[in-house]
PDB file of C-alpha atoms in Angstrom:
ATOM      1  CA  ILE A   1     117.620  63.988  85.194  1.00 54.00           C
ATOM      2  CA  LEU A   2     114.003  64.724  86.078  1.00 56.00           C
ATOM      3  CA  ASN A   3     113.947  62.849  89.440  1.00 64.00           C
ATOM      4  CA  LEU A   4     110.838  60.893  88.505  1.00 59.00           C
ATOM      5  CA  PHE A   5     111.132  57.378  89.834  1.00 64.00           C
ATOM      6  CA  THR A   6     107.953  55.535  88.842  1.00 72.00           C
ATOM      7  CA  ILE A   7     106.320  54.928  85.472  1.00 73.00           C
ATOM      8  CA  GLU A   8     102.952  56.031  86.804  1.00 71.00           C
ATOM      9  CA  LEU A   9     104.362  59.356  87.993  1.00 69.00           C
ATOM     10  CA  CYS A  10     106.130  59.894  84.670  1.00 72.00           C
ATOM     11  CA  ASN A  11     102.855  59.299  82.866  1.00 74.00           C
ATOM     12  CA  THR A  12     101.113  62.155  84.670  1.00 79.00           C
ATOM     13  CA  PRO A  13     101.081  65.074  82.194  1.00 81.00           C
ATOM     14  CA  LYS A  14     101.156  67.864  84.776  1.00 83.00           C
ATOM     15  CA  VAL A  15     104.031  66.335  86.760  1.00 82.00           C
ATOM     16  CA  LEU A  16     106.070  65.501  83.687  1.00 81.00           C
ATOM     17  CA  ARG A  17     105.438  68.886  82.073  1.00 84.00           C
ATOM     18  CA  GLU A  18     106.613  70.713  85.218  1.00 86.00           C
ATOM     19  CA  ALA A  19     109.670  68.452  85.519  1.00 85.00           C
ATOM     20  CA  LEU A  20     110.688  69.044  81.902  1.00 87.00           C
ATOM     21  CA  PHE A  21     110.314  72.827  82.165  1.00 88.00           C
ATOM     22  CA  LYS A  22     112.236  72.804  85.450  1.00 89.00           C
ATOM     23  CA  ALA A  23     115.076  70.881  83.807  1.00 88.00           C
ATOM     24  CA  GLN A  24     115.000  73.259  80.848  1.00 89.00           C
ATOM     25  CA  ASP A  25     115.358  76.232  83.182  1.00 90.00           C
ATOM     26  CA  GLU A  26     118.104  74.708  85.352  1.00 90.00           C
ATOM     27  CA  ARG A  27     120.158  73.314  82.460  1.00 90.00           C
ATOM     28  CA  ASN A  28     119.487  76.164  80.038  1.00 89.00           C
ATOM     29  CA  TRP A  29     118.071  73.858  77.376  1.00 89.00           C
ATOM     30  CA  SER A  30     117.087  75.328  74.059  1.00 88.00           C
ATOM     31  CA  ASN A  31     113.597  74.568  72.779  1.00 89.00           C
ATOM     32  CA  THR A  32     115.168  72.087  70.380  1.00 88.00           C
ATOM     33  CA  THR A  33     116.792  70.196  73.268  1.00 89.00           C
ATOM     34  CA  PHE A  34     113.518  70.259  75.193  1.00 89.00           C
ATOM     35  CA  ASN A  35     111.711  68.741  72.208  1.00 90.00           C
ATOM     36  CA  SER A  36     114.411  66.074  71.830  1.00 90.00           C
ATOM     37  CA  TYR A  37     113.911  64.955  75.455  1.00 89.00           C
ATOM     38  CA  ARG A  38     110.149  64.992  74.949  1.00 88.00           C
ATOM     39  CA  LYS A  39     110.516  62.860  71.813  1.00 89.00           C
ATOM     40  CA  ASN A  40     112.814  60.335  73.544  1.00 88.00           C
ATOM     41  CA  ILE A  41     110.462  59.964  76.506  1.00 85.00           C
ATOM     42  CA  ASN A  42     107.504  59.568  74.152  1.00 87.00           C
ATOM     43  CA  THR A  43     109.300  56.781  72.276  1.00 88.00           C
ATOM     44  CA  TYR A  44     109.944  54.994  75.581  1.00 86.00           C
ATOM     45  CA  PHE A  45     106.327  55.409  76.651  1.00 85.00           C
ATOM     46  CA  LEU A  46     105.094  53.999  73.347  1.00 87.00           C
ATOM     47  CA  TRP A  47     107.205  50.900  74.018  1.00 89.00           C
ATOM     48  CA  LEU A  48     105.813  50.656  77.566  1.00 86.00           C
ATOM     49  CA  GLU A  49     102.330  50.873  76.109  1.00 85.00           C
ATOM     50  CA  ASP A  50     103.084  48.139  73.550  1.00 88.00           C
ATOM     51  CA  MET A  51     104.442  45.926  76.339  1.00 87.00           C
ATOM     52  CA  GLU A  52     101.254  46.646  78.358  1.00 84.00           C
ATOM     53  CA  TYR A  53     103.157  48.249  81.238  1.00 82.00           C
ATOM     54  CA  LEU A  54     101.026  51.359  80.664  1.00 79.00           C
ATOM     55  CA  LYS A  55      97.356  51.578  79.787  1.00 80.00           C
ATOM     56  CA  GLY A  56      97.835  54.797  77.858  1.00 80.00           C
ATOM     57  CA  ASN A  57     100.559  57.223  76.783  1.00 81.00           C
ATOM     58  CA  ASN A  58      99.949  60.753  78.080  1.00 79.00           C
ATOM     59  CA  MET A  59     103.072  62.235  76.504  1.00 78.00           C
ATOM     60  CA  LYS A  60     101.024  63.401  73.495  1.00 77.00           C
ATOM     61  CA  ARG A  61      99.327  65.869  75.846  1.00 81.00           C
ATOM     62  CA  ILE A  62     102.635  67.675  76.392  1.00 83.00           C
ATOM     63  CA  ARG A  63     103.076  70.119  73.545  1.00 84.00           C
ATOM     64  CA  LYS A  64     106.336  70.787  71.764  1.00 85.00           C
ATOM     65  CA  CYS A  65     108.098  74.094  72.305  1.00 84.00           C
ATOM     66  CA  LYS A  66     108.229  76.372  69.301  1.00 84.00           C
ATOM     67  CA  GLU A  67     111.698  76.208  67.785  1.00 79.00           C
ATOM     68  CA  GLU A  68     113.442  79.213  66.329  1.00 75.00           C
ATOM     69  CA  GLN A  69     114.976  78.912  62.901  1.00 74.00           C
ATOM     70  CA  ASN A  70     118.760  79.101  63.167  1.00 72.00           C
ATOM     71  CA  GLU A  71     121.120  80.489  60.578  1.00 75.00           C
ATOM     72  CA  GLN A  72     124.120  78.469  59.543  1.00 73.00           C
ATOM     73  CA  HIS A  73     126.944  79.932  57.493  1.00 76.00           C
ATOM     74  CA  THR A  74     129.419  77.879  55.498  1.00 80.00           C
ATOM     75  CA  LEU A  75     133.089  78.625  54.927  1.00 81.00           C
ATOM     76  CA  SER A  76     134.053  80.871  52.058  1.00 87.00           C
ATOM     77  CA  GLU A  77     136.520  79.723  49.408  1.00 89.00           C
ATOM     78  CA  SER A  78     139.302  81.835  50.922  1.00 91.00           C
ATOM     79  CA  GLU A  79     138.592  80.440  54.406  1.00 89.00           C
ATOM     80  CA  ILE A  80     138.785  76.894  53.049  1.00 88.00           C
ATOM     81  CA  ARG A  81     142.169  77.670  51.460  1.00 90.00           C
ATOM     82  CA  GLN A  82     143.334  79.186  54.747  1.00 91.00           C
ATOM     83  CA  LEU A  83     142.211  76.103  56.666  1.00 90.00           C
ATOM     84  CA  ARG A  84     143.980  73.702  54.287  1.00 89.00           C
ATOM     85  CA  THR A  85     147.218  75.698  54.453  1.00 91.00           C
ATOM     86  CA  HIS A  86     147.062  75.841  58.237  1.00 91.00           C
ATOM     87  CA  LEU A  87     146.495  72.093  58.573  1.00 89.00           C
ATOM     88  CA  PHE A  88     149.733  71.399  56.672  1.00 88.00           C
ATOM     89  CA  THR A  89     152.031  74.237  57.728  1.00 87.00           C
ATOM     90  CA  GLY A  90     150.599  76.059  60.741  1.00 82.00           C
ATOM     91  CA  ARG A  91     150.378  73.282  63.318  1.00 82.00           C
ATOM     92  CA  ARG A  92     152.898  71.056  65.099  1.00 85.00           C
ATOM     93  CA  ASN A  93     151.479  67.790  63.860  1.00 86.00           C
ATOM     94  CA  THR A  94     152.924  64.588  62.523  1.00 90.00           C
ATOM     95  CA  GLN A  95     152.604  63.785  58.839  1.00 92.00           C
ATOM     96  CA  PHE A  96     149.957  61.226  59.788  1.00 92.00           C
ATOM     97  CA  GLU A  97     147.841  63.843  61.596  1.00 91.00           C
ATOM     98  CA  ARG A  98     148.235  66.430  58.828  1.00 92.00           C
ATOM     99  CA  TYR A  99     146.933  64.155  56.099  1.00 93.00           C
ATOM    100  CA  ARG A 100     144.249  62.577  58.283  1.00 92.00           C
ATOM    101  CA  ASN A 101     142.854  65.960  59.320  1.00 91.00           C
ATOM    102  CA  ALA A 102     143.084  67.402  55.809  1.00 93.00           C
ATOM    103  CA  LEU A 103     141.291  64.372  54.355  1.00 94.00           C
ATOM    104  CA  LEU A 104     138.599  64.519  57.042  1.00 93.00           C
ATOM    105  CA  PHE A 105     137.894  68.226  56.548  1.00 91.00           C
ATOM    106  CA  ASP A 106     137.901  67.925  52.750  1.00 92.00           C
ATOM    107  CA  MET A 107     135.382  65.074  53.019  1.00 93.00           C
ATOM    108  CA  MET A 108     133.222  67.266  55.270  1.00 90.00           C
ATOM    109  CA  ILE A 109     133.323  70.082  52.730  1.00 89.00           C
ATOM    110  CA  PHE A 110     132.743  67.813  49.741  1.00 90.00           C
ATOM    111  CA  THR A 111     129.918  65.662  51.151  1.00 91.00           C
ATOM    112  CA  GLY A 112     128.258  67.939  53.710  1.00 87.00           C
ATOM    113  CA  ALA A 113     128.007  64.817  55.904  1.00 86.00           C
ATOM    114  CA  ARG A 114     127.832  64.851  59.674  1.00 84.00           C
ATOM    115  CA  PRO A 115     131.189  64.374  61.446  1.00 84.00           C
ATOM    116  CA  CYS A 116     129.886  61.214  63.159  1.00 82.00           C
ATOM    117  CA  GLU A 117     129.176  59.697  59.728  1.00 86.00           C
ATOM    118  CA  LEU A 118     132.677  60.456  58.468  1.00 89.00           C
ATOM    119  CA  LEU A 119     134.406  59.224  61.614  1.00 87.00           C
ATOM    120  CA  HIS A 120     132.837  55.805  61.077  1.00 87.00           C
ATOM    121  CA  ILE A 121     134.024  55.409  57.489  1.00 91.00           C
ATOM    122  CA  ARG A 122     135.593  51.976  57.115  1.00 92.00           C
ATOM    123  CA  MET A 123     138.356  51.134  54.703  1.00 93.00           C
ATOM    124  CA  GLN A 124     135.871  49.145  52.607  1.00 94.00           C
ATOM    125  CA  ASP A 125     133.607  52.205  52.264  1.00 95.00           C
ATOM    126  CA  ILE A 126     135.951  53.715  49.685  1.00 95.00           C
ATOM    127  CA  ARG A 127     135.602  51.675  46.528  1.00 95.00           C
ATOM    128  CA  GLU A 128     137.887  51.778  43.515  1.00 93.00           C
ATOM    129  CA  ARG A 129     136.956  50.628  40.041  1.00 92.00           C
ATOM    130  CA  SER A 130     138.967  51.330  36.915  1.00 91.00           C
ATOM    131  CA  GLY A 131     140.784  54.174  38.649  1.00 88.00           C
ATOM    132  CA  GLN A 132     137.542  55.808  39.812  1.00 93.00           C
ATOM    133  CA  TYR A 133     137.010  56.140  43.566  1.00 95.00           C
ATOM    134  CA  THR A 134     133.609  56.262  45.254  1.00 96.00           C
ATOM    135  CA  LEU A 135     132.920  57.089  48.891  1.00 95.00           C
ATOM    136  CA  VAL A 136     129.925  55.254  50.352  1.00 93.00           C
ATOM    137  CA  LEU A 137     128.209  56.727  53.403  1.00 90.00           C
ATOM    138  CA  LYS A 138     125.351  55.309  55.411  1.00 82.00           C
ATOM    139  CA  GLY A 139     123.291  57.791  57.420  1.00 71.00           C
ATOM    140  CA  LYS A 140     123.556  57.387  61.196  1.00 64.00           C
ATOM    141  CA  LYS A 141     119.868  58.038  61.718  1.00 63.00           C
ATOM    142  CA  GLN A 142     117.338  55.223  61.795  1.00 57.00           C
ATOM    143  CA  LYS A 143     116.788  53.854  58.271  1.00 64.00           C
ATOM    144  CA  GLY A 144     119.777  55.867  57.081  1.00 65.00           C
ATOM    145  CA  ARG A 145     120.170  55.787  53.309  1.00 80.00           C
ATOM    146  CA  MET A 146     123.283  54.714  51.441  1.00 87.00           C
ATOM    147  CA  ARG A 147     124.845  57.679  49.661  1.00 90.00           C
ATOM    148  CA  TYR A 148     127.468  57.409  46.921  1.00 94.00           C
ATOM    149  CA  TYR A 149     129.991  60.187  46.267  1.00 94.00           C
ATOM    150  CA  PRO A 150     132.333  59.983  43.252  1.00 95.00           C
ATOM    151  CA  MET A 151     135.544  61.409  44.694  1.00 95.00           C
ATOM    152  CA  PRO A 152     137.235  64.325  42.868  1.00 94.00           C
ATOM    153  CA  SER A 153     140.937  64.062  42.034  1.00 93.00           C
ATOM    154  CA  THR A 154     142.034  66.332  44.903  1.00 91.00           C
ATOM    155  CA  LEU A 155     140.243  64.108  47.430  1.00 94.00           C
ATOM    156  CA  VAL A 156     141.640  60.959  45.815  1.00 95.00           C
ATOM    157  CA  GLY A 157     145.165  62.398  46.083  1.00 95.00           C
ATOM    158  CA  LEU A 158     144.763  63.080  49.805  1.00 95.00           C
ATOM    159  CA  TYR A 159     143.259  59.647  50.353  1.00 96.00           C
ATOM    160  CA  GLN A 160     146.081  57.846  48.528  1.00 96.00           C
ATOM    161  CA  MET A 161     148.721  59.759  50.481  1.00 96.00           C
ATOM    162  CA  PHE A 162     147.043  59.057  53.797  1.00 95.00           C
ATOM    163  CA  LEU A 163     146.661  55.400  52.817  1.00 95.00           C
ATOM    164  CA  LYS A 164     150.407  55.173  52.110  1.00 96.00           C
ATOM    165  CA  ILE A 165     151.242  56.767  55.472  1.00 94.00           C
ATOM    166  CA  ARG A 166     148.915  54.315  57.227  1.00 92.00           C
ATOM    167  CA  GLN A 167     150.566  51.381  55.477  1.00 93.00           C
ATOM    168  CA  ASP A 168     154.088  52.633  56.263  1.00 93.00           C
ATOM    169  CA  LEU A 169     153.123  52.831  59.954  1.00 91.00           C
ATOM    170  CA  GLY A 170     151.564  49.371  59.868  1.00 91.00           C
ATOM    171  CA  ARG A 171     148.109  50.642  60.763  1.00 89.00           C
ATOM    172  CA  GLU A 172     145.481  48.001  60.088  1.00 88.00           C
ATOM    173  CA  GLU A 173     142.403  49.452  61.799  1.00 89.00           C
ATOM    174  CA  ILE A 174     139.033  48.925  60.131  1.00 90.00           C
ATOM    175  CA  ASN A 175     138.156  52.623  60.362  1.00 90.00           C
ATOM    176  CA  LEU A 176     139.791  54.943  57.843  1.00 92.00           C
ATOM    177  CA  PHE A 177     140.313  57.725  60.384  1.00 90.00           C
ATOM    178  CA  CYS A 178     142.358  56.245  63.186  1.00 87.00           C
ATOM    179  CA  SER A 179     144.064  57.878  66.130  1.00 84.00           C
ATOM    180  CA  GLN A 180     147.727  58.916  66.102  1.00 80.00           C
ATOM    181  CA  SER A 181     148.441  57.702  69.637  1.00 77.00           C
ATOM    182  CA  LYS A 182     145.945  54.864  70.153  1.00 73.00           C
ATOM    183  CA  ARG A 183     145.037  51.778  68.204  1.00 67.00           C
ATOM    184  CA  THR A 184     141.486  52.994  67.888  1.00 65.00           C
ATOM    185  CA  GLY A 185     139.385  55.118  65.607  1.00 65.00           C
ATOM    186  CA  PHE A 186     139.644  58.893  65.694  1.00 79.00           C
ATOM    187  CA  THR A 187     136.885  59.768  68.151  1.00 78.00           C
ATOM    188  CA  TYR A 188     134.189  62.433  68.103  1.00 80.00           C
ATOM    189  CA  LYS A 189     135.717  63.728  71.344  1.00 83.00           C
ATOM    190  CA  GLY A 190     139.061  64.183  69.592  1.00 82.00           C
ATOM    191  CA  LEU A 191     137.421  65.969  66.680  1.00 83.00           C
ATOM    192  CA  SER A 192     135.337  68.194  68.969  1.00 83.00           C
ATOM    193  CA  LYS A 193     138.559  69.345  70.644  1.00 85.00           C
ATOM    194  CA  LEU A 194     140.324  69.911  67.320  1.00 85.00           C
ATOM    195  CA  ILE A 195     137.691  72.233  65.794  1.00 84.00           C
ATOM    196  CA  PRO A 196     137.759  74.944  68.539  1.00 86.00           C
ATOM    197  CA  LYS A 197     141.572  74.848  68.480  1.00 88.00           C
ATOM    198  CA  LEU A 198     141.623  75.430  64.731  1.00 87.00           C
ATOM    199  CA  SER A 199     139.055  78.215  65.063  1.00 87.00           C
ATOM    200  CA  LYS A 200     141.182  79.937  67.717  1.00 89.00           C
ATOM    201  CA  GLU A 201     144.430  79.505  65.786  1.00 89.00           C
ATOM    202  CA  LEU A 202     142.878  80.924  62.619  1.00 87.00           C
ATOM    203  CA  GLY A 203     141.115  83.765  64.380  1.00 85.00           C
TER     204      GLY A 203
END
């Protein structure tokens, strides 16, 4: 990305600083993205230093960009009802897709988890004991913590229905959320296409 081809050149603060700001300008990076690249390069340089490929890490001399605080709004109760209704009646989907998408979105709303965490839920991550269901999530970040969510009855109902549909179709994938057309897991790419479509359809 930065067209720097030697470790020594990368470890020159002035050169690297100019290259990063040039990339930020050309690719319209936000300050957050800039800082993410800086952090990733710094991690790599620390490894190079540990392996004695570098005598010192000059990345610490490149300051972070000040990040603006973003606002994030959640869906209202009426918007959630509208979304659920639309998933079942407003789209030309198979029964499999309706229940999969409804279960996925309800899990997002209930847990507040990242989509990538939910997409990697395995069948064994939903545990049942004496009629009580618990969803177990492991954070995708380094040293991600195990989180346990007792599932409410509405979520359990969706899960049981989707499980029955999976079984009727002979789906035996490890991941809970599998694809309609492929014998694979439902991908982040598929989800990232679905969300803008739903937003457009719902206005």
